[in-house]
Coordinates of N, CA, C and O in Angstrom, one line a residue:
X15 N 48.2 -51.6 -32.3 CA 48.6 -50.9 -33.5 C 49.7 -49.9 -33.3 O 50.6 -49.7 -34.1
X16 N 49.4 -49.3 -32.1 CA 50.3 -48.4 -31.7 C 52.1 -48.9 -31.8 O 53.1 -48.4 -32.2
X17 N 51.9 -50.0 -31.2 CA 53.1 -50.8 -30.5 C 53.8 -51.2 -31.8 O 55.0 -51.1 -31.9
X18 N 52.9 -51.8 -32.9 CA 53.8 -51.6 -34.1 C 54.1 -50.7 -35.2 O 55.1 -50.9 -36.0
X19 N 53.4 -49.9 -35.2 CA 53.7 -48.9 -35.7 C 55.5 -48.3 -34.8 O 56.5 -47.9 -35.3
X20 N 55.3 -48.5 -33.6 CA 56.5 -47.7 -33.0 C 57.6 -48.7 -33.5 O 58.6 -48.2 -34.1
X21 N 57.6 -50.1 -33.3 CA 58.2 -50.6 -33.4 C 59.0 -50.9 -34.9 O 60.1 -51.5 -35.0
X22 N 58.1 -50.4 -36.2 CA 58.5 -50.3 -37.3 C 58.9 -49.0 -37.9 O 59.1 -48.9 -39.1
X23 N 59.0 -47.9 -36.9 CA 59.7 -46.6 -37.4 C 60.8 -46.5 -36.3 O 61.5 -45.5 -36.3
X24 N 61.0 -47.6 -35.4 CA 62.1 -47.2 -34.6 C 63.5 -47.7 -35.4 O 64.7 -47.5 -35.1
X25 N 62.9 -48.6 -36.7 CA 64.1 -49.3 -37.5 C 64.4 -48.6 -38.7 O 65.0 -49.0 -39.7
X26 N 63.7 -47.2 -38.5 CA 64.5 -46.3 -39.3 C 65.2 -45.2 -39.0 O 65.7 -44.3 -39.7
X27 N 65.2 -45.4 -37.5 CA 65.9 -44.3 -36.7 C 67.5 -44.0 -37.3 O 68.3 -44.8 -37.8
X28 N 67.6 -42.6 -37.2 CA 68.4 -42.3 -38.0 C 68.9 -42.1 -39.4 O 69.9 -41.5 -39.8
X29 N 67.8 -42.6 -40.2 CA 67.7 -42.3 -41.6 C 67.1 -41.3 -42.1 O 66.7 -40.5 -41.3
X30 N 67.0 -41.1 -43.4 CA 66.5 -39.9 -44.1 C 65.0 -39.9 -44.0 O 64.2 -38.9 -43.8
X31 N 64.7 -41.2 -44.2 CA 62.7 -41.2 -43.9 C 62.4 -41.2 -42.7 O 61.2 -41.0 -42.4
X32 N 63.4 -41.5 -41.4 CA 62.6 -41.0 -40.0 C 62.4 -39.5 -39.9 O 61.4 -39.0 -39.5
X33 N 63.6 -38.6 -40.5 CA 62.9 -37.4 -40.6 C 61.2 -36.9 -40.5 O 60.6 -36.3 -39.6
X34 N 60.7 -37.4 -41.6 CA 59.6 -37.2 -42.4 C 58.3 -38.1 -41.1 O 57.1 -38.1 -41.4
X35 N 58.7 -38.6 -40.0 CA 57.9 -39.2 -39.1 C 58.4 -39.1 -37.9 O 57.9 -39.8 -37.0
X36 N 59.4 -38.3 -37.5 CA 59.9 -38.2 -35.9 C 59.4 -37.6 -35.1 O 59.7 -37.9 -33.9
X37 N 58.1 -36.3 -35.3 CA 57.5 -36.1 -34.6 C 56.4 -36.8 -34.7 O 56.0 -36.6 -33.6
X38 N 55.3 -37.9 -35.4 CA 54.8 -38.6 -35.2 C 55.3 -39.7 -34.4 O 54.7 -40.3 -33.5
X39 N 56.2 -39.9 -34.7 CA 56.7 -41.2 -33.6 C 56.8 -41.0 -32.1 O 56.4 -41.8 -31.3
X40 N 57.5 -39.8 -31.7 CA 57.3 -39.4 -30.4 C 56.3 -39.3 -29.9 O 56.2 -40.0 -28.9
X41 N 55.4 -38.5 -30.3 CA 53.9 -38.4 -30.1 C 53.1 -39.6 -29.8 O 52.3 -39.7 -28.8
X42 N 53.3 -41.0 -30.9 CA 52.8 -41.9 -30.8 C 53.2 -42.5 -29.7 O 52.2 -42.8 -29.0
X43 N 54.7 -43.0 -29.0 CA 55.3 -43.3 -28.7 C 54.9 -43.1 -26.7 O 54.8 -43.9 -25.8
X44 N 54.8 -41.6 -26.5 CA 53.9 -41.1 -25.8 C 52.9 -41.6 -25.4 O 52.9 -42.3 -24.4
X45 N 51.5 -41.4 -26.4 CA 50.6 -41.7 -26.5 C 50.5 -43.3 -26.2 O 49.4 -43.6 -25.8
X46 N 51.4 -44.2 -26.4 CA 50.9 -45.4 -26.6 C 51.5 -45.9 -24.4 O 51.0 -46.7 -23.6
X47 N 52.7 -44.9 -24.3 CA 53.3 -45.2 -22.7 C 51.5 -44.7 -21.8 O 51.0 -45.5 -21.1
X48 N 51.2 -43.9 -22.0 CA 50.1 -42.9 -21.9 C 49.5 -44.3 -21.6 O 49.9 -44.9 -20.6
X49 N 48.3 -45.0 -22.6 CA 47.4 -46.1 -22.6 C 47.9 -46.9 -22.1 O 47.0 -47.5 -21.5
X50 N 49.0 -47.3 -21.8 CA 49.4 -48.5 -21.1 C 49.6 -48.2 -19.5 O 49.7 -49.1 -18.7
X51 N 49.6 -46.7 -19.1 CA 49.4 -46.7 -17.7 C 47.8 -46.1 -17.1 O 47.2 -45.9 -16.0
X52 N 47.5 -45.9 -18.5 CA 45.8 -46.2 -18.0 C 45.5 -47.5 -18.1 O 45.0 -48.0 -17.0
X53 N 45.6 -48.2 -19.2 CA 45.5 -49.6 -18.7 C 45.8 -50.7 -17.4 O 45.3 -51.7 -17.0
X54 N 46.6 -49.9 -17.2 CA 47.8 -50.8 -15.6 C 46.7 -50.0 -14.8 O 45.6 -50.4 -15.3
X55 N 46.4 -48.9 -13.8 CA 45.2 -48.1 -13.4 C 43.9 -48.6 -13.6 O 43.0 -48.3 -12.8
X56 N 43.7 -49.2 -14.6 CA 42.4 -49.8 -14.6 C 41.8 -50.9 -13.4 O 40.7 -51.1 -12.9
X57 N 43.4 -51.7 -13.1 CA 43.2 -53.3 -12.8 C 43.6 -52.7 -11.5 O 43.4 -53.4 -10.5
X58 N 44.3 -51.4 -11.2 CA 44.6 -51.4 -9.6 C 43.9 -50.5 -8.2 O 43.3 -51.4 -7.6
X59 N 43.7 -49.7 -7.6 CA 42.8 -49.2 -6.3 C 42.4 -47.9 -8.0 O 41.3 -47.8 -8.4
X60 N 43.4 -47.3 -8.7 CA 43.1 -46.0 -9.5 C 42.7 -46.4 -10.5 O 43.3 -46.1 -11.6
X61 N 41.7 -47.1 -10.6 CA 40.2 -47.2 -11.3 C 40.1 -45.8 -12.0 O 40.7 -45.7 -13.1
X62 N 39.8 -45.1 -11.7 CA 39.1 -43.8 -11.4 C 40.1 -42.8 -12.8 O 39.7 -42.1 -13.7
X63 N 41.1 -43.2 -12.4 CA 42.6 -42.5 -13.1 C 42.4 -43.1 -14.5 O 42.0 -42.7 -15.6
X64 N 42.9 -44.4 -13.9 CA 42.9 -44.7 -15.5 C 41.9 -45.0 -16.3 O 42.1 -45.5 -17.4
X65 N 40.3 -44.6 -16.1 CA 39.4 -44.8 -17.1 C 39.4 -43.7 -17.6 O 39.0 -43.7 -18.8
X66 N 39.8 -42.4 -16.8 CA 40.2 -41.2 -17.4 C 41.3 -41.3 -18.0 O 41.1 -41.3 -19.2
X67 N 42.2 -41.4 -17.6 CA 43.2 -41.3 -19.1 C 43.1 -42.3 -20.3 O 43.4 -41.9 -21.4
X68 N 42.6 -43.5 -20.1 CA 42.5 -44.4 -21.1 C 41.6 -43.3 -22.4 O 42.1 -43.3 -23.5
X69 N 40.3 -42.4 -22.1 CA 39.9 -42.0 -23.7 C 40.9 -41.0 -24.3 O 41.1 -41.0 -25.5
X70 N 41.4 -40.3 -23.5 CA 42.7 -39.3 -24.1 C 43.7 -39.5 -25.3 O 43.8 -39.0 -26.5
X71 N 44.3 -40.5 -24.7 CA 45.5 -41.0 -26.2 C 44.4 -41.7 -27.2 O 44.5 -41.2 -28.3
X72 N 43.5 -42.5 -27.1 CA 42.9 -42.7 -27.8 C 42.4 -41.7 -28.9 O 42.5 -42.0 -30.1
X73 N 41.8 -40.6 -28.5 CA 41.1 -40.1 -29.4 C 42.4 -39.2 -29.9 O 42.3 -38.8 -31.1
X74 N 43.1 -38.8 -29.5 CA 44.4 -38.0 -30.0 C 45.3 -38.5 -31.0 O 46.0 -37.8 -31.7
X75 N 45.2 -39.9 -30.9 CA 45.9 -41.1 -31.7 C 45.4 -41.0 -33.2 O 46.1 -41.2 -34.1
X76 N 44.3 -40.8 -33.2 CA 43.4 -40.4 -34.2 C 43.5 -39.4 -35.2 O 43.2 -39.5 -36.4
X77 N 44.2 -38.0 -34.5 CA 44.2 -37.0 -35.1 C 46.1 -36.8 -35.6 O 46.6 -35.9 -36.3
X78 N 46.9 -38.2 -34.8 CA 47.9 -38.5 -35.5 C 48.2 -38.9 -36.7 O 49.0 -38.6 -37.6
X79 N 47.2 -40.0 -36.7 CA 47.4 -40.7 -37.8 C 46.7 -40.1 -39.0 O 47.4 -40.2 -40.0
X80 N 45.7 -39.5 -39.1 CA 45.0 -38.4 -39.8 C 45.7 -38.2 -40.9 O 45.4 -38.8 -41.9
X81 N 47.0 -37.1 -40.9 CA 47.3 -36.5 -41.8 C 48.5 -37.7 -42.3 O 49.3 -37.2 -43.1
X82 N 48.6 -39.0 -41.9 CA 49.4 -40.0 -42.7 C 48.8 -40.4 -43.6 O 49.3 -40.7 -44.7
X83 N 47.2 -40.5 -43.2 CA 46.6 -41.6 -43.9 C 45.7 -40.6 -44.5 O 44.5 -40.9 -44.1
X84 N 45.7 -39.4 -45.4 CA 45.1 -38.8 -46.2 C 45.1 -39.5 -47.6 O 46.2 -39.9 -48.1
X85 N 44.2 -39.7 -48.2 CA 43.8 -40.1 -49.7 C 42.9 -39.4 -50.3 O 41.8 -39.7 -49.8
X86 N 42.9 -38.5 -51.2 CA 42.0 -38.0 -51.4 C 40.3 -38.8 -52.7 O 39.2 -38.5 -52.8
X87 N 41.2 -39.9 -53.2 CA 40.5 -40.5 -53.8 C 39.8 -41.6 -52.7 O 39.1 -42.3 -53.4
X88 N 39.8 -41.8 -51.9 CA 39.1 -42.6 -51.5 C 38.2 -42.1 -50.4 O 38.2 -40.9 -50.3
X89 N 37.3 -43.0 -49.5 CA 35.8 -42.7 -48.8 C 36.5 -41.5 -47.7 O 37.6 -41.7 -47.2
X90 N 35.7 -40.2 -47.6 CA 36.2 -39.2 -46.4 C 37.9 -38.6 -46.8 O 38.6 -37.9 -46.0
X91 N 38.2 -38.8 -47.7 CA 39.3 -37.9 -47.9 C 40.8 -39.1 -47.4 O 41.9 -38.9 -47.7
X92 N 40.4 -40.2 -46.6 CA 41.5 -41.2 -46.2 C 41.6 -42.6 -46.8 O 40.8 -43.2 -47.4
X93 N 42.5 -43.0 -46.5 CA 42.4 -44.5 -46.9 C 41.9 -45.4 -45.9 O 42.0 -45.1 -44.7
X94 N 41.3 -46.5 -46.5 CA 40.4 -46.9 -45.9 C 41.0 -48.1 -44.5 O 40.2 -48.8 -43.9
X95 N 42.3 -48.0 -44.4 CA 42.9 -48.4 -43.0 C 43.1 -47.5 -41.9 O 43.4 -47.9 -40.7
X96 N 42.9 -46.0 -42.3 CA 42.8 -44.9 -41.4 C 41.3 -45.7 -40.1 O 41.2 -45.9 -38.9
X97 N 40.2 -46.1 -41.3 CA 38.8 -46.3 -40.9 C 39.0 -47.7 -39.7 O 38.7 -47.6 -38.5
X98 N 39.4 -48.6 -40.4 CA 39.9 -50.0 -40.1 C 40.9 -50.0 -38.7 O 40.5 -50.2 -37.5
X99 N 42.2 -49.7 -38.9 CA 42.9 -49.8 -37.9 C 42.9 -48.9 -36.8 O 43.4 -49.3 -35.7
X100 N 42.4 -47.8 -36.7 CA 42.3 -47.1 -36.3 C 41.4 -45.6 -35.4 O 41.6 -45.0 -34.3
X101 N 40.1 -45.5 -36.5 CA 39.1 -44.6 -36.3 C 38.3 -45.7 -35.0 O 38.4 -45.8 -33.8
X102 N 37.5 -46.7 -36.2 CA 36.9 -47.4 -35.2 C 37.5 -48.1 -33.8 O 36.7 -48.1 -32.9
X103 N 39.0 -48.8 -33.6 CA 39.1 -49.7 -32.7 C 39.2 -48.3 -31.5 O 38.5 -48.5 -30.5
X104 N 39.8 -47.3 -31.5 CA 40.2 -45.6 -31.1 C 39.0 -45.4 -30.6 O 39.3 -44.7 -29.6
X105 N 37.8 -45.5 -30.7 CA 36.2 -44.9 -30.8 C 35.4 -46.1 -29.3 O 34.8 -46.1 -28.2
X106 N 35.9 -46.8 -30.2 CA 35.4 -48.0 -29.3 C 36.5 -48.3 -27.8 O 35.9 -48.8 -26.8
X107 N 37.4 -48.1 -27.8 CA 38.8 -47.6 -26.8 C 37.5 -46.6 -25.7 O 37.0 -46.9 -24.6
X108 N 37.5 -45.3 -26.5 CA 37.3 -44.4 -25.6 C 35.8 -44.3 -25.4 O 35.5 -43.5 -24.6
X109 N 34.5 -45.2 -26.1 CA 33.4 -45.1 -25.7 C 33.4 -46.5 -24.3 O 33.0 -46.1 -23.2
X110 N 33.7 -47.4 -24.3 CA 34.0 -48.3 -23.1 C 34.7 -47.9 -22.5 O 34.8 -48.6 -21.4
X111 N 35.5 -46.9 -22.5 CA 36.6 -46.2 -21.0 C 35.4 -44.8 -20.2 O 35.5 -44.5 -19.1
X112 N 34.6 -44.4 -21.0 CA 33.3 -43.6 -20.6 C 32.6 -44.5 -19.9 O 32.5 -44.3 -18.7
X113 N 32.0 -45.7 -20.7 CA 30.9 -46.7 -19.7 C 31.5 -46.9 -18.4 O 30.7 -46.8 -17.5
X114 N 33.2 -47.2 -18.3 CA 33.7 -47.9 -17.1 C 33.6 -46.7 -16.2 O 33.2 -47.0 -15.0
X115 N 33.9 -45.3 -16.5 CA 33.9 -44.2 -15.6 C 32.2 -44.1 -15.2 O 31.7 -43.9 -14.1
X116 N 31.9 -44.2 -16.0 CA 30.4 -43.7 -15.5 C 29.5 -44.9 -14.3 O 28.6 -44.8 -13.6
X117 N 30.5 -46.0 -14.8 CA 29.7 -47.2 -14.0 C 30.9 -47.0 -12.0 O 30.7 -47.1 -10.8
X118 N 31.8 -46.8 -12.5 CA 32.8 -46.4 -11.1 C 32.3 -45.0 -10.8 O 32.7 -44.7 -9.6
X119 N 31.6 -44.1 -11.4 CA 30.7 -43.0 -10.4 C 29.9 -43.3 -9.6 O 29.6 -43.0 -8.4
X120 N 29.1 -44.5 -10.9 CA 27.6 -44.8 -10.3 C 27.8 -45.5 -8.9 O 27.0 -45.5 -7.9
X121 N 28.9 -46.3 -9.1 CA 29.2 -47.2 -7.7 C 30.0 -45.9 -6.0 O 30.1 -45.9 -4.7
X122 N 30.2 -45.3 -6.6 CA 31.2 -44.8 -5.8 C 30.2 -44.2 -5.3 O 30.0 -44.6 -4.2
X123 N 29.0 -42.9 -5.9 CA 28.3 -42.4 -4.9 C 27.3 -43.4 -4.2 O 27.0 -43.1 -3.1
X124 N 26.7 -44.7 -4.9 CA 25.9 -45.5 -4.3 C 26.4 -46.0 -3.3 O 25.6 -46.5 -2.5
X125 N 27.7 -46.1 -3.0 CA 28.0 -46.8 -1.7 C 28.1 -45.5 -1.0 O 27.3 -45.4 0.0
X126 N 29.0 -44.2 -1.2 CA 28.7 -43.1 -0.3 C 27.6 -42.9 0.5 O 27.6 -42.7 1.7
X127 N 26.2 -43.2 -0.6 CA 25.2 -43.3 0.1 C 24.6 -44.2 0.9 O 24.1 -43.9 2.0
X128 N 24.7 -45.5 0.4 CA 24.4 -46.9 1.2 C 25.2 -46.6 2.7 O 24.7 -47.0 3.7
X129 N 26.4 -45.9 2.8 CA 26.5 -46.2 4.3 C 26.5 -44.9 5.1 O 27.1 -45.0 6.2
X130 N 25.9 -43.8 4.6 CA 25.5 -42.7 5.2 C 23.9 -43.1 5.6 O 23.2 -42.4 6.4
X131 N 23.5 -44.0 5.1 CA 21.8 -44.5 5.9 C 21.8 -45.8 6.5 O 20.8 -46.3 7.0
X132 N 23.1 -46.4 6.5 CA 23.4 -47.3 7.8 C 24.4 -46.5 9.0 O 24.4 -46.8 10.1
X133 N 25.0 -45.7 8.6 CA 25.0 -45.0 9.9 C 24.1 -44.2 10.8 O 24.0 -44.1 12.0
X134 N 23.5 -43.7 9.7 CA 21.9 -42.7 10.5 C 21.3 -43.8 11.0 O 20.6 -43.9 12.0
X135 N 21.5 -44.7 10.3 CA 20.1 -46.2 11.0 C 21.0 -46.6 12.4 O 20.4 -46.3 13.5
X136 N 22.1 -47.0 12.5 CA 22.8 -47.2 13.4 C 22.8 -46.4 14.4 O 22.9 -46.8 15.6
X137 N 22.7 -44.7 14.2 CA 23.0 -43.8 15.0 C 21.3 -43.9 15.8 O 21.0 -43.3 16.9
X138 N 20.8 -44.4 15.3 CA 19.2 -43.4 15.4 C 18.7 -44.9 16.7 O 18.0 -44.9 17.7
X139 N 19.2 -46.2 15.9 CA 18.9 -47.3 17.1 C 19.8 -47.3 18.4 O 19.4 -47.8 19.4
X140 N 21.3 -46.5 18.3 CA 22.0 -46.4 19.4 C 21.3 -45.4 20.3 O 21.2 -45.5 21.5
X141 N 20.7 -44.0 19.5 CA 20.4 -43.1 20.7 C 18.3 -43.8 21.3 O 17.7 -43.8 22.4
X142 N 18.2 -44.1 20.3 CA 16.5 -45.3 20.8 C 17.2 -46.2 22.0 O 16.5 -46.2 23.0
X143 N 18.3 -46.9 22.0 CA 19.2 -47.6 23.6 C 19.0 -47.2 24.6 O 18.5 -47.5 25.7
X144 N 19.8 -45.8 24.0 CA 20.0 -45.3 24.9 C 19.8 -44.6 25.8 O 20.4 -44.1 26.8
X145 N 18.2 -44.3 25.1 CA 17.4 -43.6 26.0 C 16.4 -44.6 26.5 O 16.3 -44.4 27.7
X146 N 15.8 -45.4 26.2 CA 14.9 -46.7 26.7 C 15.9 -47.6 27.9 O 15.5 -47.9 29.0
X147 N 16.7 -47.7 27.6 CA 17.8 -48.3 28.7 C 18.5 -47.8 29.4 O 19.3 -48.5 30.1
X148 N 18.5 -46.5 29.5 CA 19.3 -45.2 30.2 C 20.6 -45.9 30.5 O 21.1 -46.1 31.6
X149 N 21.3 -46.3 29.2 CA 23.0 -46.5 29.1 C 23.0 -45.1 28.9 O 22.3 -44.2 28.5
X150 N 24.8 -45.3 29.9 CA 25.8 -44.5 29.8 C 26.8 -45.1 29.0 O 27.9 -45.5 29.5
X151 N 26.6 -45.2 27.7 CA 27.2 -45.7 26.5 C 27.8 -44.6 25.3 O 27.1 -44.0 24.5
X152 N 29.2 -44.3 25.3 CA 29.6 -43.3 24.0 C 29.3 -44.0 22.6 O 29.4 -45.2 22.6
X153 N 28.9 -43.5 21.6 CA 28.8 -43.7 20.3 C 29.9 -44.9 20.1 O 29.8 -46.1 19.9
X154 N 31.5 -44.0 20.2 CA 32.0 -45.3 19.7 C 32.1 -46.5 20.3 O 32.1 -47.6 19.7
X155 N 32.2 -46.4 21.9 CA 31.7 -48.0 22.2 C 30.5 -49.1 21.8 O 30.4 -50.4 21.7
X156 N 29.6 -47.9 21.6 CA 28.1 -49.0 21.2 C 28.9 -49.8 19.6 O 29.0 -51.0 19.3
X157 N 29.5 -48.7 19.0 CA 30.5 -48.9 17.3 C 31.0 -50.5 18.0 O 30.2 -51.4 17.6
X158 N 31.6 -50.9 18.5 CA 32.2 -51.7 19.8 C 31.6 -52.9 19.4 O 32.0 -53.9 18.9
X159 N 30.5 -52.5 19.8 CA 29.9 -53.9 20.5 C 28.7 -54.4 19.1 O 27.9 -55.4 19.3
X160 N 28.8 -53.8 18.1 CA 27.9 -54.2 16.7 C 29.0 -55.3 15.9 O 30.1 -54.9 16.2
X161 N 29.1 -56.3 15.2 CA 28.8 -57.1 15.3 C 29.0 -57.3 13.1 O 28.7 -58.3 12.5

């Protein structure tokens, strides 16, 4: 939505009616560079990045289009593509960029943990060796020889 909206006020650049929307366009314009490098961050190691920035322009996008799409006769004071193009797809953008963050915490500390009690397991059967077999074995060599 973003992409055309930009792309249908960039063909009044320089006219009397871009006036009346050039700081919306920038803003938008921003906002939409913004989502596309959270988007790109999603798919690469900065997970992490871009599920954070992905709800940002989203919900900000929102409070752009706002005062365009004022109607006072109609549902909430807007017209009803503020609701449509907009509120909802914006809502749903940034409640699934929450689930993804919260599911890349959930993962991130569960492996922190998962291999902080395979190392204690690891460390705890190397020093049981090494005292039942009276090796002269360093930690990282036994590391060595696992397998």
């Amino acid at each position: 939505m973003n992409l055309l909206t930009i792309l249908s006020w960039s063909l009044r650049i320089g006219t009397e009616s871009f006036k009346y929307v050039s700081d919306n366009f920038y803003t938008i314009l921003f906002l939409t560079i913004l989502s596309i490098i959270g988007f790109v961050f999603v798919f690469t190691k900065l997970k992490l990045v871009g599920t954070i920035i992905l709800p940002i322009p989203s919900i900000y996008t929102m409070f752009v289009y706002a005062p365009l799409l004022e109607d006072a006769t109609n549902t909430l004071g807007y017209k009803t593509i503020f609701f449509t193009r907009h509120v909802i797809p914006n809502v749903a953008i940034a409640i699934i960029a929450l689930i993804m963050l919260s599911i890349i915490l959930f993962a991130h500390f569960k492996s922190i943990s998962l291999y902080k009690n395979t190392e204690k397991t690891i460390y705890k059967e190397y020093a049981d060796k090494k005292e039942k077999n009276n090796l002269d074995i360093t930690w990282e060599e036994y590391l060595d020889t696992i397998e």
